[in-house]
Short mmCIF file of N, CA, C and O in Angstrom, two decimals:
data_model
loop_
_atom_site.label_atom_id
_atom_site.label_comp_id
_atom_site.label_asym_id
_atom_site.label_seq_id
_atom_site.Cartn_x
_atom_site.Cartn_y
_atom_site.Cartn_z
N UNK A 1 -8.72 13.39 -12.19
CA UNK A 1 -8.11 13.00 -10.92
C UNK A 1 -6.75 13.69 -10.74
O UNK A 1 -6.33 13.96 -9.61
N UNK A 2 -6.09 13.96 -11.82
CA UNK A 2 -4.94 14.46 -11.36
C UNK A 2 -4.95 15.97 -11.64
O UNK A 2 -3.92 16.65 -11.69
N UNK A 3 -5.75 16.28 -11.76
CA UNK A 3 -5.99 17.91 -11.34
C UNK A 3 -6.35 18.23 -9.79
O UNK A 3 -6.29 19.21 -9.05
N UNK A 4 -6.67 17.21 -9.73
CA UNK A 4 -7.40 17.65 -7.72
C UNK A 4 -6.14 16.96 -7.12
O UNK A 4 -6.07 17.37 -5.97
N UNK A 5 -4.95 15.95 -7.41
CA UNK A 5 -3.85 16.19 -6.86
C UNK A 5 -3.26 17.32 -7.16
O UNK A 5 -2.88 17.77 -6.08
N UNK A 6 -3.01 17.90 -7.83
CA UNK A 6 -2.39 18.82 -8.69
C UNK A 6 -2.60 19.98 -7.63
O UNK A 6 -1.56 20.41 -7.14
N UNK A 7 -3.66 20.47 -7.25
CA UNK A 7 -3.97 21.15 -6.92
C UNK A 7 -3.89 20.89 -5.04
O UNK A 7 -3.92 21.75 -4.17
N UNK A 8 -3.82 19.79 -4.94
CA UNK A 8 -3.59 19.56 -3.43
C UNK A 8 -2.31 19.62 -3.08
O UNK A 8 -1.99 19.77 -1.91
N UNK A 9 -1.36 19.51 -4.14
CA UNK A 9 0.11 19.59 -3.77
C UNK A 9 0.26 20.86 -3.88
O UNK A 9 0.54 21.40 -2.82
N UNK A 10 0.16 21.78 -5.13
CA UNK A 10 0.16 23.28 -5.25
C UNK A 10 -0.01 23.53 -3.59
O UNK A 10 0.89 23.71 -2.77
N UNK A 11 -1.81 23.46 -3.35
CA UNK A 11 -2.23 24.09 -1.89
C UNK A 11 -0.67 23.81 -0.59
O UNK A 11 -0.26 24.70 0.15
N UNK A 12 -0.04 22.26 -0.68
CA UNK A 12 0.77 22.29 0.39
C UNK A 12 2.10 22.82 -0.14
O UNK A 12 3.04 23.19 0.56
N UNK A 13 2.07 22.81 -1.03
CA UNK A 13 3.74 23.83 -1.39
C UNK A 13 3.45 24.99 -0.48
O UNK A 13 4.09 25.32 0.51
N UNK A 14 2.13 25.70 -1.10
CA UNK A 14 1.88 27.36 -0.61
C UNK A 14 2.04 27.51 1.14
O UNK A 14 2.46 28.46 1.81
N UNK A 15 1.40 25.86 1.63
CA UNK A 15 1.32 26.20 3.08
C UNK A 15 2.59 26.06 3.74
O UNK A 15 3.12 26.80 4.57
N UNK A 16 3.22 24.35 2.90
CA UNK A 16 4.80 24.85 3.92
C UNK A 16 5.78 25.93 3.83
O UNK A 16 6.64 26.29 4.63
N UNK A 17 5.35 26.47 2.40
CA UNK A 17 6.53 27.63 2.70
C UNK A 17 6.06 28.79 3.75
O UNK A 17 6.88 29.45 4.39
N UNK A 18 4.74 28.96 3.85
CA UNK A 18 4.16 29.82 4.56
C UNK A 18 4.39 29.73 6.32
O UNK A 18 4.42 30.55 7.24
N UNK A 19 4.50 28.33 6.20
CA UNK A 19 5.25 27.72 7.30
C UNK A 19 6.50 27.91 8.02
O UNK A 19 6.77 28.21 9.18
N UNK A 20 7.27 27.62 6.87
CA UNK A 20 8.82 27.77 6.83
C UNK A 20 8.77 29.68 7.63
O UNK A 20 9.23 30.27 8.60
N UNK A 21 8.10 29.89 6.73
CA UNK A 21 8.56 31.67 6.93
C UNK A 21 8.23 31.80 8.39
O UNK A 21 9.15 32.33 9.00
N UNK A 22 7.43 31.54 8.97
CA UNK A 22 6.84 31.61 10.17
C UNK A 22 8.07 31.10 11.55
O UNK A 22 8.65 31.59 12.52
N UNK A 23 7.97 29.99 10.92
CA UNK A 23 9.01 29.10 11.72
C UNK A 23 10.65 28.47 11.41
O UNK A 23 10.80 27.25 11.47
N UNK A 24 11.54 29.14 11.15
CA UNK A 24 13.11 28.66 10.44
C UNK A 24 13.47 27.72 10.86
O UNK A 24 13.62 27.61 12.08
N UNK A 25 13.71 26.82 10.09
CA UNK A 25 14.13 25.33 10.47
C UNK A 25 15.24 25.21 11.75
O UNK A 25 15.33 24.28 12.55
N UNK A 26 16.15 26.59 11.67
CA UNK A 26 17.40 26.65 13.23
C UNK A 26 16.46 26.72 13.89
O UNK A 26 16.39 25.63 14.46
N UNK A 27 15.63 27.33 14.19
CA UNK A 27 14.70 27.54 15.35
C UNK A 27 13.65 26.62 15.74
O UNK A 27 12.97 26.75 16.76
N UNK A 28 13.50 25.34 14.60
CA UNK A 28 12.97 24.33 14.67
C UNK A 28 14.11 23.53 15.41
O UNK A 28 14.12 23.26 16.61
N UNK A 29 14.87 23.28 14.67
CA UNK A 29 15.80 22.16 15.78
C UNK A 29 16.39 22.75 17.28
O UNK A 29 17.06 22.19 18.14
N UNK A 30 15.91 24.00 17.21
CA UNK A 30 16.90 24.64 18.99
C UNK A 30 15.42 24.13 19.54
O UNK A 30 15.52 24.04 20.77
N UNK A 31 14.33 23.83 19.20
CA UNK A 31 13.07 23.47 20.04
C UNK A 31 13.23 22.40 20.01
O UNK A 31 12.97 21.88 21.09
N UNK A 32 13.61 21.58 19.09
CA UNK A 32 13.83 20.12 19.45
C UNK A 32 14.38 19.66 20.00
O UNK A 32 13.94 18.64 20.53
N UNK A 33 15.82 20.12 20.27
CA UNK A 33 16.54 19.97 21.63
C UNK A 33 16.31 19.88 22.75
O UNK A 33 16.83 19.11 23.56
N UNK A 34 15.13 21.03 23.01
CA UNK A 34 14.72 21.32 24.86
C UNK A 34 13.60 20.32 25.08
O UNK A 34 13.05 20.26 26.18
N UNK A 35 13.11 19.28 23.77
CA UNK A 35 12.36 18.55 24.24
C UNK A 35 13.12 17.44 25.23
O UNK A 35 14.32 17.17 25.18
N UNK A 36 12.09 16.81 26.23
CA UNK A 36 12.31 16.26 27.17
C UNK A 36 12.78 14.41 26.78
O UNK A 36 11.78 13.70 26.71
N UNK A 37 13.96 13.77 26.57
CA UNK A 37 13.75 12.59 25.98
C UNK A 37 12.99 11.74 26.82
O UNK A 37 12.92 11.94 28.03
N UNK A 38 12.38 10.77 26.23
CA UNK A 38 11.77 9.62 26.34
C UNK A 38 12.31 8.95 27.42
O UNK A 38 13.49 9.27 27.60
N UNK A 39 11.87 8.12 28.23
CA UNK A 39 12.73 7.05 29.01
C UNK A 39 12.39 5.72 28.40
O UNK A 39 11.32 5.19 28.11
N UNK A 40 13.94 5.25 28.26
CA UNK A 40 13.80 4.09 27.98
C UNK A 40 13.38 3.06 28.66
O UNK A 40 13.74 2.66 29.77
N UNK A 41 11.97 2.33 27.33
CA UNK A 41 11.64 0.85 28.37
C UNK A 41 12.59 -0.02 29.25
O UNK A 41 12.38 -0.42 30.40
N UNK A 42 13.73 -0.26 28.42
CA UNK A 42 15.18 -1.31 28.81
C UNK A 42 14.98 -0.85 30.42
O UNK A 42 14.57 -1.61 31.30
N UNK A 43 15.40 0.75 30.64
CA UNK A 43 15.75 1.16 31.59
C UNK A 43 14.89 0.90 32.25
O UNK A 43 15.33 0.12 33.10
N UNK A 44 13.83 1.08 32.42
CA UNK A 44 12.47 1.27 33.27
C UNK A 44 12.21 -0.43 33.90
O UNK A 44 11.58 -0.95 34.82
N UNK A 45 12.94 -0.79 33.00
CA UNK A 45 12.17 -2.51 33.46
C UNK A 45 13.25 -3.15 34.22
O UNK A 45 13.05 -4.07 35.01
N UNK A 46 15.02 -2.37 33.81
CA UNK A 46 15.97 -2.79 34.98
C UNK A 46 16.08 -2.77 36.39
O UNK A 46 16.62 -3.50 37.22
N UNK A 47 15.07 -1.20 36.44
CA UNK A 47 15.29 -0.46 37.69
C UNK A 47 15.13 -1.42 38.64
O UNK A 47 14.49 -2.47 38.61
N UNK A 48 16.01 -0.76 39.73
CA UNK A 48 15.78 -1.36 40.77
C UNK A 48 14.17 -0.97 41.56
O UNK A 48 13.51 0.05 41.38
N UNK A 49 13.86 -2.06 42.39
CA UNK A 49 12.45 -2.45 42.81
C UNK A 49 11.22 -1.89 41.90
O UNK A 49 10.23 -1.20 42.13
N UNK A 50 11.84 -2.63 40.56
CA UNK A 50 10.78 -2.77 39.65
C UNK A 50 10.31 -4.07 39.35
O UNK A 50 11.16 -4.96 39.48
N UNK A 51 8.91 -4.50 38.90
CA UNK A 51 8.64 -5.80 38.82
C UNK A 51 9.47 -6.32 37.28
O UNK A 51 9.92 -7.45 37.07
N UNK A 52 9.49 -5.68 36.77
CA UNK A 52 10.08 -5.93 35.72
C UNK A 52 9.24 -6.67 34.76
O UNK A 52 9.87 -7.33 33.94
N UNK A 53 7.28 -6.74 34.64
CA UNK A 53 6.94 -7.41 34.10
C UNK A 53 5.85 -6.47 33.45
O UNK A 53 5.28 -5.55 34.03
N UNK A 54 5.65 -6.93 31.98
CA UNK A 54 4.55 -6.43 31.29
C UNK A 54 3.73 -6.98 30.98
O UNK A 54 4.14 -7.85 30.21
N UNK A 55 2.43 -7.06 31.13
CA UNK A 55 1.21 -7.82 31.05
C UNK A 55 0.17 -7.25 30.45
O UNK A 55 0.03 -6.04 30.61
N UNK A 56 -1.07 -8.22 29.36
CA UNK A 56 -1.87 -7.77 29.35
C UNK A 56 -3.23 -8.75 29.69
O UNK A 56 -3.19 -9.97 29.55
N UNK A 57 -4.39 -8.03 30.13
CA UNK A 57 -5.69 -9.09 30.25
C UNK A 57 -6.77 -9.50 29.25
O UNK A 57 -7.50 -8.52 29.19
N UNK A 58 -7.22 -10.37 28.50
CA UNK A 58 -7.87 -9.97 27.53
C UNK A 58 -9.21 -10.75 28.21
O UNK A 58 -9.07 -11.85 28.72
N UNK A 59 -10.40 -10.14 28.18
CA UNK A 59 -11.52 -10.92 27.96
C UNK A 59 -11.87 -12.32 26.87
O UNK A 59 -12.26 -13.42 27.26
N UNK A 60 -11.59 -11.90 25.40
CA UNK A 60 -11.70 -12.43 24.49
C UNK A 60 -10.82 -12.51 23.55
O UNK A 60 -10.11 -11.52 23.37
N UNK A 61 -10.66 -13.51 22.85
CA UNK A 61 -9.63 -13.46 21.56
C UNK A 61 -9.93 -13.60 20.29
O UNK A 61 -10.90 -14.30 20.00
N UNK A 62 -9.34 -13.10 19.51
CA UNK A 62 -10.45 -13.32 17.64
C UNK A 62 -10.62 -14.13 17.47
O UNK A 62 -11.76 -14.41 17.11
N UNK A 63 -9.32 -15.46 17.65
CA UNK A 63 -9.41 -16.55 17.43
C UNK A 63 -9.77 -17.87 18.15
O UNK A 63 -9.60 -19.02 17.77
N UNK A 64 -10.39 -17.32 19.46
CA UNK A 64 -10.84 -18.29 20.66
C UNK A 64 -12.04 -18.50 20.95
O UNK A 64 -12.64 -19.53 21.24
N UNK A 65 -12.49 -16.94 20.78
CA UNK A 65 -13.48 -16.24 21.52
C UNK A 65 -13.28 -16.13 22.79
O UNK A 65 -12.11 -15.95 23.10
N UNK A 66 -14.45 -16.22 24.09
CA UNK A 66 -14.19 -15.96 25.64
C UNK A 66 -13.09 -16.87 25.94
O UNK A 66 -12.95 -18.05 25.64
N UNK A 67 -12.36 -16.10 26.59
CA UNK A 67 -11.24 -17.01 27.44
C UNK A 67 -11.61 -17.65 28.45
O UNK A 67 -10.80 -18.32 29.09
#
């Protein structure tokens, strides 16, 4: 068993560096930057003429069964 880890970690050493070379970690974080952030729930649920409510419907429950 610990030869076929052995050998699965070897395999991902070989790939992230192969990785790395491809892609430089500066050039990894200048792409992470231009990603677009998230909007926050908080925000989304303050907005104005928002219902401000989250809901869900369930048919059934594990512990009920049919509702």
């Amino acid at each position: 068993m610990i030869d076929i880890l052995q050998k699965i970690v070897d395999a991902k050493k070989i790939r992230l560096k192969q990785e790395k070379h491809l892609l430089p970690l500066s050039e990894l974080r200048e792409q992470c930057r231009s990603i677009r952030q998230k909007p926050s729930l908080k925000q989304a649920l303050l907005k104005e003429n928002s219902s401000g409510i989250i809901a869900e419907l369930k048919k059934a429950s594990p512990s009920r069964g049919i509702i």
